Amino acid sequence: MRYPNGRQKRSSLTQSNRKAPIRYGNRGMTLEEDINETNDFYLATNKAVIHKKPTPVQIVKVDYPSRSAAVIKEAYFKQPSTTDYNGVYNGKYIDFEAKETSNKTSFPLNNIHEHQIYHMKQVTAQQGLSFLIIRFTYHNETYFFPAERLFFHWQQKENGGRKSISYENVKEEGILIPIQYQARVDYLSAMNQYFV
Amino acid sequence: MRYPNGRQKRSSLTQSNRKAPIRYGNRGMTLEEDINETNDFYLATNKAVIHKKPTPVQIVKVDYPSRSAAVIKEAYFKQPSTTDYNGVYNGKYIDFEAKETSNKTSFPLNNIHEHQIYHMKQVTAQQGLSFLIIRFTYHNETYFFPAERLFFHWQQKENGGRKSISYENVKEEGILIPIQYQARVDYLSAMNQYFV
């Protein structure tokens, strides 16, 4: 609603700003940003070497202008065949996928691709440590969720069961990761609780 | 030399074809192709889960034509901050870079970036298994070369020493990987010889 002088009514402006959830805990950072910061902290403190893999891109056309860098002029996003993050912690192979959902009551399984499940099963068979990091943005909670439990719920879905993991199940079968100032999403601590 | 009828002299044609090295062993495949095939074989036989990372690309402009896939219209190659390959073998973290050189007498160290050395040192500190795979295309030989020896030669270079690793040193400090029909570049066998 606008007044004749063209200014918006202040209270309605404030109201509309309030629609955005107030996220004291994480300063509005995305899960990816939080994990990248955590990985930087792990690297700087020699705790672990874990990186996000580059986005896979199918490059079709490249220009090579003289005296300057090659320019990719046509390329397409490819579906990742693995998870987004991997690395090493104390000699052990770590492999995970991170997803946030705005859903209040469940984590929809269509956030994960079938070939990612396949990849995580292969990693688990090789004794690698595999898991999901799930953030419920509505609850502002982030969970470590072990691959074995993901496989269970995926199988339920394949057998005609529900297409999501309920929020309650994530709470019960996963481990809440407290948001901290440094190592903002300290997933390795949660992982150690689970795998020990 | 051409005859008046326009056909090339057969013997000179044969001669010129011979200039290309005859590579019975690897059917003219690049080192990257050989390693990808080897990784596929490791995956299919449940021996290891090792993938090449996607080429890192800085995406600047993306078009979203209606009803079809997003098209990347402007992007640039970024320098990789890690190595090209990593994964898990028997619970252990594996991390390596693969390079071929046409140099007959040495492996030039400018094939490796400083931040890759830094990454490999971090991996080694985390007890990950890190190494190079070096192919001398002239000799048609492929070597496993441990990160520790690479660090040594890199340090020599930093101290004003030679800017390459001599072919003799690669032979002595590395392990020759035999080219096979399956698992064409069976680097895990060479790695096991070294790390046991």
mmCIF file of C-alpha atoms in Angstrom:
data_model
loop_
_atom_site.group_PDB
_atom_site.id
_atom_site.type_symbol
_atom_site.label_atom_id
_atom_site.label_comp_id
_atom_site.label_asym_id
_atom_site.label_seq_id
_atom_site.Cartn_x
_atom_site.Cartn_y
_atom_site.Cartn_z
ATOM 1 C CA MET A 1 0.000 0.000 0.000
ATOM 2 C CA ARG A 2 1.330 3.407 -0.957
ATOM 3 C CA TYR A 3 0.408 6.866 0.400
ATOM 4 C CA PRO A 4 -0.209 9.696 -2.065
ATOM 5 C CA ASN A 5 3.318 11.015 -1.425
ATOM 6 C CA GLY A 6 4.694 7.803 -2.869
ATOM 7 C CA ARG A 7 6.220 6.473 0.345
ATOM 8 C CA GLN A 8 5.307 3.055 1.577
ATOM 9 C CA LYS A 9 3.528 2.719 4.885
ATOM 10 C CA ARG A 10 6.293 2.023 7.370
ATOM 11 C CA SER A 11 4.548 -0.617 9.420
ATOM 12 C CA SER A 12 3.656 -2.717 6.391
ATOM 13 C CA LEU A 13 7.257 -2.515 5.217
ATOM 14 C CA THR A 14 8.452 -3.765 8.597
ATOM 15 C CA GLN A 15 5.849 -6.496 8.531
ATOM 16 C CA SER A 16 7.016 -7.764 5.180
ATOM 17 C CA ASN A 17 10.637 -7.784 6.327
ATOM 18 C CA ARG A 18 9.648 -9.990 9.241
ATOM 19 C CA LYS A 19 8.561 -12.715 6.848
ATOM 20 C CA ALA A 20 12.187 -13.685 6.416
ATOM 21 C CA PRO A 21 13.115 -16.020 9.267
ATOM 22 C CA ILE A 22 15.372 -14.429 11.869
ATOM 23 C CA ARG A 23 18.479 -16.583 11.934
ATOM 24 C CA TYR A 24 20.637 -15.395 14.807
ATOM 25 C CA GLY A 25 22.589 -18.618 14.811
ATOM 26 C CA ASN A 26 24.022 -18.619 11.356
ATOM 27 C CA ARG A 27 24.004 -15.029 10.148
ATOM 28 C CA GLY A 28 21.993 -16.055 7.083
ATOM 29 C CA MET A 29 24.749 -18.178 5.589
ATOM 30 C CA THR A 30 23.870 -21.104 3.406
ATOM 31 C CA LEU A 31 24.787 -24.614 4.437
ATOM 32 C CA GLU A 32 27.390 -24.682 1.677
ATOM 33 C CA GLU A 33 29.010 -21.505 2.989
ATOM 34 C CA ASP A 34 28.998 -22.876 6.526
ATOM 35 C CA ILE A 35 30.619 -26.133 5.412
ATOM 36 C CA ASN A 36 33.232 -24.354 3.297
ATOM 37 C CA GLU A 37 34.142 -22.220 6.306
ATOM 38 C CA THR A 38 34.303 -25.301 8.494
ATOM 39 C CA ASN A 39 36.562 -27.047 5.969
ATOM 40 C CA ASP A 40 38.835 -23.988 5.895
ATOM 41 C CA PHE A 41 39.035 -24.158 9.679
ATOM 42 C CA TYR A 42 39.804 -27.906 9.621
ATOM 43 C CA LEU A 43 42.543 -27.251 7.047
ATOM 44 C CA ALA A 44 44.070 -24.333 8.964
ATOM 45 C CA THR A 45 44.155 -26.331 12.206
ATOM 46 C CA ASN A 46 45.459 -29.524 10.517
ATOM 47 C CA LYS A 47 42.377 -31.431 11.576
ATOM 48 C CA ALA A 48 41.280 -32.672 8.148
ATOM 49 C CA VAL A 49 41.684 -32.024 4.422
ATOM 50 C CA ILE A 50 38.201 -31.891 2.933
ATOM 51 C CA HIS A 51 37.198 -30.010 -0.228
ATOM 52 C CA LYS A 52 34.059 -29.441 -2.232
ATOM 53 C CA LYS A 53 34.386 -30.894 -5.708
ATOM 54 C CA PRO A 54 34.017 -28.488 -8.635
ATOM 55 C CA THR A 55 30.603 -28.389 -10.327
ATOM 56 C CA PRO A 56 30.751 -30.842 -13.233
ATOM 57 C CA VAL A 57 30.384 -29.046 -16.553
ATOM 58 C CA GLN A 58 30.281 -30.387 -20.117
ATOM 59 C CA ILE A 59 32.354 -27.971 -22.168
ATOM 60 C CA VAL A 60 31.252 -27.659 -25.802
ATOM 61 C CA LYS A 61 32.892 -24.534 -27.192
ATOM 62 C CA VAL A 62 36.009 -22.632 -26.137
ATOM 63 C CA ASP A 63 37.398 -19.428 -27.669
ATOM 64 C CA TYR A 64 41.105 -18.690 -27.478
ATOM 65 C CA PRO A 65 41.466 -14.919 -27.950
ATOM 66 C CA SER A 66 45.090 -13.985 -28.515
ATOM 67 C CA ARG A 67 47.020 -12.792 -25.477
ATOM 68 C CA SER A 68 44.213 -13.515 -23.031
ATOM 69 C CA ALA A 69 42.676 -16.427 -21.192
ATOM 70 C CA ALA A 70 40.563 -19.049 -22.941
ATOM 71 C CA VAL A 71 36.846 -18.264 -22.720
ATOM 72 C CA ILE A 72 34.283 -21.044 -22.469
ATOM 73 C CA LYS A 73 31.441 -19.940 -24.756
ATOM 74 C CA GLU A 74 29.127 -22.929 -24.515
ATOM 75 C CA ALA A 75 28.851 -25.453 -21.715
ATOM 76 C CA TYR A 76 26.188 -27.377 -19.834
ATOM 77 C CA PHE A 77 25.733 -28.495 -16.249
ATOM 78 C CA LYS A 78 26.176 -32.234 -15.810
ATOM 79 C CA GLN A 79 24.531 -34.264 -13.083
ATOM 80 C CA PRO A 80 27.145 -35.134 -10.441
ATOM 81 C CA SER A 81 27.932 -38.852 -10.335
ATOM 82 C CA THR A 82 29.345 -38.711 -6.825
ATOM 83 C CA THR A 83 28.827 -36.635 -3.696
ATOM 84 C CA ASP A 84 29.948 -33.017 -3.348
ATOM 85 C CA TYR A 85 32.540 -33.345 -0.584
ATOM 86 C CA ASN A 86 35.360 -35.726 0.137
ATOM 87 C CA GLY A 87 38.730 -35.827 1.789
ATOM 88 C CA VAL A 88 40.878 -37.293 4.510
ATOM 89 C CA TYR A 89 40.676 -37.205 8.300
ATOM 90 C CA ASN A 90 43.286 -39.080 10.281
ATOM 91 C CA GLY A 91 44.033 -41.393 7.336
ATOM 92 C CA LYS A 92 40.354 -42.199 6.892
ATOM 93 C CA TYR A 93 38.365 -41.434 3.769
ATOM 94 C CA ILE A 94 35.403 -39.089 4.361
ATOM 95 C CA ASP A 95 32.624 -38.661 1.793
ATOM 96 C CA PHE A 96 29.373 -36.758 2.148
ATOM 97 C CA GLU A 97 26.586 -34.777 0.556
ATOM 98 C CA ALA A 98 25.063 -31.639 2.126
ATOM 99 C CA LYS A 99 21.455 -30.587 1.562
ATOM 100 C CA GLU A 100 19.141 -28.015 3.028
ATOM 101 C CA THR A 101 15.379 -28.210 2.929
ATOM 102 C CA SER A 102 12.706 -25.648 3.771
ATOM 103 C CA ASN A 103 10.311 -28.502 4.513
ATOM 104 C CA LYS A 104 9.167 -28.424 8.153
ATOM 105 C CA THR A 105 8.232 -32.036 8.671
ATOM 106 C CA SER A 106 10.491 -34.141 6.484
ATOM 107 C CA PHE A 107 13.565 -34.390 4.257
ATOM 108 C CA PRO A 108 12.353 -35.227 0.720
ATOM 109 C CA LEU A 109 14.424 -38.034 -0.810
ATOM 110 C CA ASN A 110 14.316 -36.405 -4.242
ATOM 111 C CA ASN A 111 17.132 -34.199 -2.914
ATOM 112 C CA ILE A 112 19.392 -37.210 -3.533
ATOM 113 C CA HIS A 113 20.021 -38.895 -6.906
ATOM 114 C CA GLU A 114 20.064 -42.637 -7.295
ATOM 115 C CA HIS A 115 23.689 -42.655 -8.547
ATOM 116 C CA GLN A 116 24.690 -40.793 -5.374
ATOM 117 C CA ILE A 117 23.177 -43.606 -3.312
ATOM 118 C CA TYR A 118 25.128 -46.047 -5.485
ATOM 119 C CA HIS A 119 28.325 -44.067 -4.911
ATOM 120 C CA MET A 120 27.792 -43.907 -1.134
ATOM 121 C CA LYS A 121 27.212 -47.679 -1.054
ATOM 122 C CA GLN A 122 30.487 -48.241 -2.875
ATOM 123 C CA VAL A 123 32.308 -45.926 -0.471
ATOM 124 C CA THR A 124 30.807 -47.753 2.510
ATOM 125 C CA ALA A 125 31.842 -51.113 1.022
ATOM 126 C CA GLN A 126 35.425 -49.748 0.807
ATOM 127 C CA GLN A 127 35.212 -48.834 4.514
ATOM 128 C CA GLY A 128 35.034 -45.130 3.754
ATOM 129 C CA LEU A 129 32.961 -42.997 6.140
ATOM 130 C CA SER A 130 29.882 -41.732 4.328
ATOM 131 C CA PHE A 131 27.011 -39.563 5.489
ATOM 132 C CA LEU A 132 24.610 -36.720 4.763
ATOM 133 C CA ILE A 133 24.514 -33.292 6.333
ATOM 134 C CA ILE A 134 20.876 -32.185 6.408
ATOM 135 C CA ARG A 135 19.776 -28.680 7.335
ATOM 136 C CA PHE A 136 16.158 -27.881 8.131
ATOM 137 C CA THR A 137 16.117 -24.156 7.462
ATOM 138 C CA TYR A 138 12.709 -23.746 9.151
ATOM 139 C CA HIS A 139 13.986 -25.226 12.413
ATOM 140 C CA ASN A 140 17.474 -23.808 11.860
ATOM 141 C CA GLU A 141 18.914 -27.207 12.742
ATOM 142 C CA THR A 142 21.673 -29.140 11.029
ATOM 143 C CA TYR A 143 22.076 -32.904 11.376
ATOM 144 C CA PHE A 144 24.723 -35.504 10.702
ATOM 145 C CA PHE A 145 22.829 -38.409 9.122
ATOM 146 C CA PRO A 146 24.667 -41.708 8.525
ATOM 147 C CA ALA A 147 24.648 -43.319 5.075
ATOM 148 C CA GLU A 148 23.362 -46.621 6.488
ATOM 149 C CA ARG A 149 20.137 -44.955 7.650
ATOM 150 C CA LEU A 150 19.805 -43.169 4.309
ATOM 151 C CA PHE A 151 20.076 -46.549 2.539
ATOM 152 C CA PHE A 152 17.329 -47.900 4.792
ATOM 153 C CA HIS A 153 14.895 -45.077 3.986
ATOM 154 C CA TRP A 154 15.827 -45.189 0.303
ATOM 155 C CA GLN A 155 14.974 -48.903 0.240
ATOM 156 C CA GLN A 156 11.621 -48.181 1.902
ATOM 157 C CA LYS A 157 10.904 -45.701 -0.889
ATOM 158 C CA GLU A 158 11.962 -48.247 -3.544
ATOM 159 C CA ASN A 159 9.547 -50.717 -1.961
ATOM 160 C CA GLY A 160 6.698 -48.230 -2.361
ATOM 161 C CA GLY A 161 7.064 -46.575 1.043
ATOM 162 C CA ARG A 162 7.260 -42.867 1.849
ATOM 163 C CA LYS A 163 9.353 -40.620 -0.378
ATOM 164 C CA SER A 164 10.934 -38.681 2.480
ATOM 165 C CA ILE A 165 12.591 -39.118 5.847
ATOM 166 C CA SER A 166 10.431 -37.617 8.574
ATOM 167 C CA TYR A 167 11.891 -34.844 10.697
ATOM 168 C CA GLU A 168 11.384 -37.118 13.723
ATOM 169 C CA ASN A 169 13.446 -39.869 12.128
ATOM 170 C CA VAL A 170 16.247 -37.443 11.236
ATOM 171 C CA LYS A 171 16.279 -36.313 14.882
ATOM 172 C CA GLU A 172 16.321 -39.869 16.226
ATOM 173 C CA GLU A 173 18.724 -41.497 13.765
ATOM 174 C CA GLY A 174 20.998 -38.520 13.151
ATOM 175 C CA ILE A 175 23.080 -36.324 15.415
ATOM 176 C CA LEU A 176 22.382 -32.617 15.871
ATOM 177 C CA ILE A 177 25.416 -30.524 14.933
ATOM 178 C CA PRO A 178 25.631 -27.421 17.140
ATOM 179 C CA ILE A 179 26.328 -24.199 15.216
ATOM 180 C CA GLN A 180 29.512 -22.675 16.589
ATOM 181 C CA TYR A 181 31.617 -19.646 15.962
ATOM 182 C CA GLN A 182 34.582 -21.581 14.598
ATOM 183 C CA ALA A 183 34.134 -24.841 12.737
ATOM 184 C CA ARG A 184 30.598 -23.555 12.296
ATOM 185 C CA VAL A 185 29.163 -26.946 11.343
ATOM 186 C CA ASP A 186 31.513 -29.243 13.231
ATOM 187 C CA TYR A 187 30.408 -32.405 11.463
ATOM 188 C CA LEU A 188 33.568 -34.342 12.343
ATOM 189 C CA SER A 189 32.657 -34.255 16.028
ATOM 190 C CA ALA A 190 29.217 -35.640 15.221
ATOM 191 C CA MET A 191 30.795 -38.228 12.932
ATOM 192 C CA ASN A 192 33.149 -39.353 15.679
ATOM 193 C CA GLN A 193 30.200 -39.831 18.043
ATOM 194 C CA TYR A 194 28.523 -42.054 15.492
ATOM 195 C CA PHE A 195 31.408 -44.105 14.138
ATOM 196 C CA VAL A 196 33.236 -44.759 17.409
ATOM 197 C CA MET B 1 58.064 -36.503 -53.160
ATOM 198 C CA ARG B 2 55.282 -36.866 -55.701
ATOM 199 C CA TYR B 3 55.317 -38.702 -59.039
ATOM 200 C CA PRO B 4 53.868 -36.983 -62.117
ATOM 201 C CA ASN B 5 50.624 -38.948 -61.661
ATOM 202 C CA GLY B 6 50.096 -37.227 -58.309
ATOM 203 C CA ARG B 7 50.494 -40.275 -56.113
ATOM 204 C CA GLN B 8 52.964 -40.219 -53.308
ATOM 205 C CA LYS B 9 55.876 -42.587 -53.429
ATOM 206 C CA ARG B 10 54.785 -45.512 -51.296
ATOM 207 C CA SER B 11 58.045 -46.027 -49.448
ATOM 208 C CA SER B 12 58.280 -42.394 -48.380
ATOM 209 C CA LEU B 13 54.692 -42.548 -47.131
ATOM 210 C CA THR B 14 55.523 -45.589 -45.030
ATOM 211 C CA GLN B 15 58.608 -43.857 -43.790
ATOM 212 C CA SER B 16 56.684 -40.813 -42.637
ATOM 213 C CA ASN B 17 54.077 -42.949 -40.855
ATOM 214 C CA ARG B 18 56.885 -44.578 -38.905
ATOM 215 C CA LYS B 19 57.727 -41.236 -37.338
ATOM 216 C CA ALA B 20 54.848 -41.679 -34.926
ATOM 217 C CA PRO B 21 56.055 -43.882 -32.074
ATOM 218 C CA ILE B 22 54.708 -47.394 -32.271
ATOM 219 C CA ARG B 23 52.901 -47.986 -29.000
ATOM 220 C CA TYR B 24 51.831 -51.619 -28.936
ATOM 221 C CA GLY B 25 51.315 -51.477 -25.215
ATOM 222 C CA ASN B 26 48.686 -48.815 -24.875
ATOM 223 C CA ARG B 27 46.911 -48.497 -28.214
ATOM 224 C CA GLY B 28 47.645 -44.781 -28.310
ATOM 225 C CA MET B 29 45.557 -43.953 -25.271
ATOM 226 C CA THR B 30 46.437 -40.976 -23.129
ATOM 227 C CA LEU B 31 47.442 -41.443 -19.519
ATOM 228 C CA GLU B 32 44.132 -39.915 -18.451
ATOM 229 C CA GLU B 33 42.167 -42.409 -20.551
ATOM 230 C CA ASP B 34 44.232 -45.278 -19.157
ATOM 231 C CA ILE B 35 43.651 -44.153 -15.581
ATOM 232 C CA ASN B 36 39.928 -43.619 -16.122
ATOM 233 C CA GLU B 37 39.677 -47.156 -17.525
ATOM 234 C CA THR B 38 41.663 -48.478 -14.583
ATOM 235 C CA ASN B 39 39.373 -46.666 -12.136
ATOM 236 C CA ASP B 40 36.325 -48.136 -13.908
ATOM 237 C CA PHE B 41 37.872 -51.580 -13.509
ATOM 238 C CA TYR B 42 38.622 -50.977 -9.814
ATOM 239 C CA LEU B 43 35.022 -49.849 -9.306
ATOM 240 C CA ALA B 44 33.492 -52.792 -11.191
ATOM 241 C CA THR B 45 35.593 -55.294 -9.221
ATOM 242 C CA ASN B 46 35.006 -53.554 -5.854
ATOM 243 C CA LYS B 47 38.719 -52.923 -5.439
ATOM 244 C CA ALA B 48 38.573 -49.147 -4.927
ATOM 245 C CA VAL B 49 36.374 -46.085 -5.499
ATOM 246 C CA ILE B 50 38.544 -43.459 -7.194
ATOM 247 C CA HIS B 51 37.275 -40.665 -9.445
ATOM 248 C CA LYS B 52 38.769 -37.819 -11.406
ATOM 249 C CA LYS B 53 37.528 -34.470 -10.123
ATOM 250 C CA PRO B 54 35.663 -32.230 -12.554
ATOM 251 C CA THR B 55 37.686 -29.450 -14.198
ATOM 252 C CA PRO B 56 37.218 -26.341 -12.041
ATOM 253 C CA VAL B 57 35.401 -23.618 -13.958
ATOM 254 C CA GLN B 58 34.465 -20.075 -12.962
ATOM 255 C CA ILE B 59 30.956 -19.550 -14.309
ATOM 256 C CA VAL B 60 30.164 -15.924 -15.215
ATOM 257 C CA LYS B 61 27.042 -15.997 -17.388
ATOM 258 C CA VAL B 62 24.243 -18.528 -17.707
ATOM 259 C CA ASP B 63 21.258 -18.390 -20.065
ATOM 260 C CA TYR B 64 18.020 -20.115 -19.132
ATOM 261 C CA PRO B 65 16.121 -20.660 -22.375
ATOM 262 C CA SER B 66 12.558 -21.701 -21.666
ATOM 263 C CA ARG B 67 11.848 -25.417 -21.790
ATOM 264 C CA SER B 68 15.465 -26.421 -22.242
ATOM 265 C CA ALA B 69 18.612 -26.850 -20.208
ATOM 266 C CA ALA B 70 20.566 -23.909 -18.823
ATOM 267 C CA VAL B 71 23.416 -22.884 -21.129
ATOM 268 C CA ILE B 72 26.663 -21.547 -19.721
ATOM 269 C CA LYS B 73 27.593 -18.661 -22.043
ATOM 270 C CA GLU B 74 30.712 -17.354 -20.346
ATOM 271 C CA ALA B 75 33.090 -19.203 -18.085
ATOM 272 C CA TYR B 76 36.814 -19.477 -17.425
ATOM 273 C CA PHE B 77 39.144 -22.263 -16.464
ATOM 274 C CA LYS B 78 40.381 -22.008 -12.889
ATOM 275 C CA GLN B 79 43.659 -23.398 -11.674
ATOM 276 C CA PRO B 80 42.997 -26.549 -9.659
ATOM 277 C CA SER B 81 43.794 -26.121 -5.959
ATOM 278 C CA THR B 82 44.111 -29.836 -5.334
ATOM 279 C CA THR B 83 45.107 -32.928 -7.302
ATOM 280 C CA ASP B 84 42.993 -34.470 -10.046
ATOM 281 C CA TYR B 85 42.196 -37.846 -8.517
ATOM 282 C CA ASN B 86 41.112 -39.031 -5.102
ATOM 283 C CA GLY B 87 39.096 -41.749 -3.471
ATOM 284 C CA VAL B 88 39.068 -44.692 -1.104
ATOM 285 C CA TYR B 89 40.840 -48.035 -1.117
ATOM 286 C CA ASN B 90 40.284 -50.389 1.780
ATOM 287 C CA GLY B 91 39.256 -47.490 4.063
ATOM 288 C CA LYS B 92 42.380 -45.524 3.163
ATOM 289 C CA TYR B 93 42.344 -42.145 1.498
ATOM 290 C CA ILE B 94 44.146 -42.104 -1.885
ATOM 291 C CA ASP B 95 45.150 -38.832 -3.588
ATOM 292 C CA PHE B 96 47.241 -38.367 -6.710
ATOM 293 C CA GLU B 97 48.088 -36.328 -9.768
ATOM 294 C CA ALA B 98 48.850 -37.873 -13.184
ATOM 295 C CA LYS B 99 51.152 -36.248 -15.725
ATOM 296 C CA GLU B 100 52.733 -37.292 -18.990
ATOM 297 C CA THR B 101 55.833 -35.756 -20.468
ATOM 298 C CA SER B 102 57.414 -36.094 -23.894
ATOM 299 C CA ASN B 103 60.781 -35.222 -22.355
ATOM 300 C CA LYS B 104 63.249 -38.097 -22.769
ATOM 301 C CA THR B 105 65.617 -37.390 -19.906
ATOM 302 C CA SER B 106 63.588 -35.792 -17.110
ATOM 303 C CA PHE B 107 60.223 -34.881 -15.642
ATOM 304 C CA PRO B 108 59.981 -31.058 -15.556
ATOM 305 C CA LEU B 109 58.678 -29.820 -12.208
ATOM 306 C CA ASN B 110 56.665 -27.053 -13.868
ATOM 307 C CA ASN B 111 54.102 -29.805 -14.550
ATOM 308 C CA ILE B 112 53.113 -29.402 -10.910
ATOM 309 C CA HIS B 113 51.769 -26.242 -9.253
ATOM 310 C CA GLU B 114 52.953 -25.065 -5.866
ATOM 311 C CA HIS B 115 49.463 -25.295 -4.336
ATOM 312 C CA GLN B 116 49.317 -28.937 -5.439
ATOM 313 C CA ILE B 117 52.522 -29.595 -3.475
ATOM 314 C CA TYR B 118 50.896 -27.836 -0.520
ATOM 315 C CA HIS B 119 47.781 -29.989 -0.881
ATOM 316 C CA MET B 120 49.813 -33.218 -1.099
ATOM 317 C CA LYS B 121 51.728 -32.251 2.039
ATOM 318 C CA GLN B 122 48.468 -31.687 3.907
ATOM 319 C CA VAL B 123 47.157 -35.049 2.725
ATOM 320 C CA THR B 124 50.368 -36.765 3.830
ATOM 321 C CA ALA B 125 50.129 -35.055 7.244
ATOM 322 C CA GLN B 126 46.592 -36.509 7.560
ATOM 323 C CA GLN B 127 48.032 -39.968 6.799
ATOM 324 C CA GLY B 128 46.466 -40.053 3.358
ATOM 325 C CA LEU B 129 48.391 -41.914 0.637
ATOM 326 C CA SER B 130 49.644 -39.411 -1.915
ATOM 327 C CA PHE B 131 51.700 -39.858 -5.074
ATOM 328 C CA LEU B 132 52.271 -38.937 -8.709
ATOM 329 C CA ILE B 133 51.742 -41.100 -11.761
ATOM 330 C CA ILE B 134 54.337 -40.037 -14.348
ATOM 331 C CA ARG B 135 54.328 -41.271 -17.928
ATOM 332 C CA PHE B 136 57.337 -40.805 -20.178
ATOM 333 C CA THR B 137 55.665 -41.035 -23.592
ATOM 334 C CA TYR B 138 59.023 -41.357 -25.382
ATOM 335 C CA HIS B 139 59.974 -44.434 -23.346
ATOM 336 C CA ASN B 140 56.356 -45.575 -23.136
ATOM 337 C CA GLU B 141 56.840 -46.128 -19.417
ATOM 338 C CA THR B 142 54.535 -45.175 -16.535
ATOM 339 C CA TYR B 143 55.782 -44.798 -12.970
ATOM 340 C CA PHE B 144 54.311 -44.602 -9.503
ATOM 341 C CA PHE B 145 56.263 -41.811 -7.782
ATOM 342 C CA PRO B 146 55.743 -41.234 -4.035
ATOM 343 C CA ALA B 147 54.857 -37.759 -2.738
ATOM 344 C CA GLU B 148 57.773 -37.830 -0.277
ATOM 345 C CA ARG B 149 60.281 -38.033 -3.156
ATOM 346 C CA LEU B 150 58.432 -35.299 -5.021
ATOM 347 C CA PHE B 151 58.699 -33.049 -1.942
ATOM 348 C CA PHE B 152 62.449 -33.742 -1.823
ATOM 349 C CA HIS B 153 63.021 -32.740 -5.466
ATOM 350 C CA TRP B 154 60.695 -29.754 -5.110
ATOM 351 C CA GLN B 155 62.764 -28.553 -2.144
ATOM 352 C CA GLN B 156 65.976 -28.952 -4.193
ATOM 353 C CA LYS B 157 64.414 -26.726 -6.861
ATOM 354 C CA GLU B 158 63.336 -24.164 -4.219
ATOM 355 C CA ASN B 159 66.928 -24.139 -2.988
ATOM 356 C CA GLY B 160 68.158 -23.264 -6.468
ATOM 357 C CA GLY B 161 68.715 -26.840 -7.647
ATOM 358 C CA ARG B 162 67.510 -28.475 -10.870
ATOM 359 C CA LYS B 163 63.992 -27.749 -12.065
ATOM 360 C CA SER B 164 63.205 -31.328 -13.000
ATOM 361 C CA ILE B 165 63.473 -34.896 -11.748
ATOM 362 C CA SER B 166 65.862 -36.875 -13.930
ATOM 363 C CA TYR B 167 64.530 -39.942 -15.700
ATOM 364 C CA GLU B 168 67.118 -41.976 -13.761
ATOM 365 C CA ASN B 169 65.790 -40.677 -10.437
ATOM 366 C CA VAL B 170 62.197 -41.466 -11.432
ATOM 367 C CA LYS B 171 63.325 -45.020 -12.296
ATOM 368 C CA GLU B 172 65.204 -45.440 -9.016
ATOM 369 C CA GLU B 173 62.787 -43.762 -6.611
ATOM 370 C CA GLY B 174 59.553 -44.738 -8.324
ATOM 371 C CA ILE B 175 58.010 -48.055 -9.277
ATOM 372 C CA LEU B 176 57.378 -49.021 -12.913
ATOM 373 C CA ILE B 177 53.706 -49.798 -13.492
ATOM 374 C CA PRO B 178 53.325 -52.543 -16.101
ATOM 375 C CA ILE B 179 50.702 -51.808 -18.761
ATOM 376 C CA GLN B 180 48.117 -54.578 -18.687
ATOM 377 C CA TYR B 181 44.984 -55.499 -20.530
ATOM 378 C CA GLN B 182 42.689 -54.926 -17.564
ATOM 379 C CA ALA B 183 43.476 -52.347 -14.900
ATOM 380 C CA ARG B 184 45.703 -50.904 -17.625
ATOM 381 C CA VAL B 185 47.726 -48.752 -15.229
ATOM 382 C CA ASP B 186 47.485 -50.825 -12.054
ATOM 383 C CA TYR B 187 48.818 -48.119 -9.767
ATOM 384 C CA LEU B 188 47.326 -49.658 -6.613
ATOM 385 C CA SER B 189 49.657 -52.656 -6.935
ATOM 386 C CA ALA B 190 52.649 -50.331 -7.237
ATOM 387 C CA MET B 191 51.334 -48.279 -4.307
ATOM 388 C CA ASN B 192 51.025 -51.387 -2.162
ATOM 389 C CA GLN B 193 54.638 -52.307 -2.916
ATOM 390 C CA TYR B 194 55.710 -48.887 -1.759
ATOM 391 C CA PHE B 195 53.554 -48.307 1.308
ATOM 392 C CA VAL B 196 53.746 -51.812 2.816
#
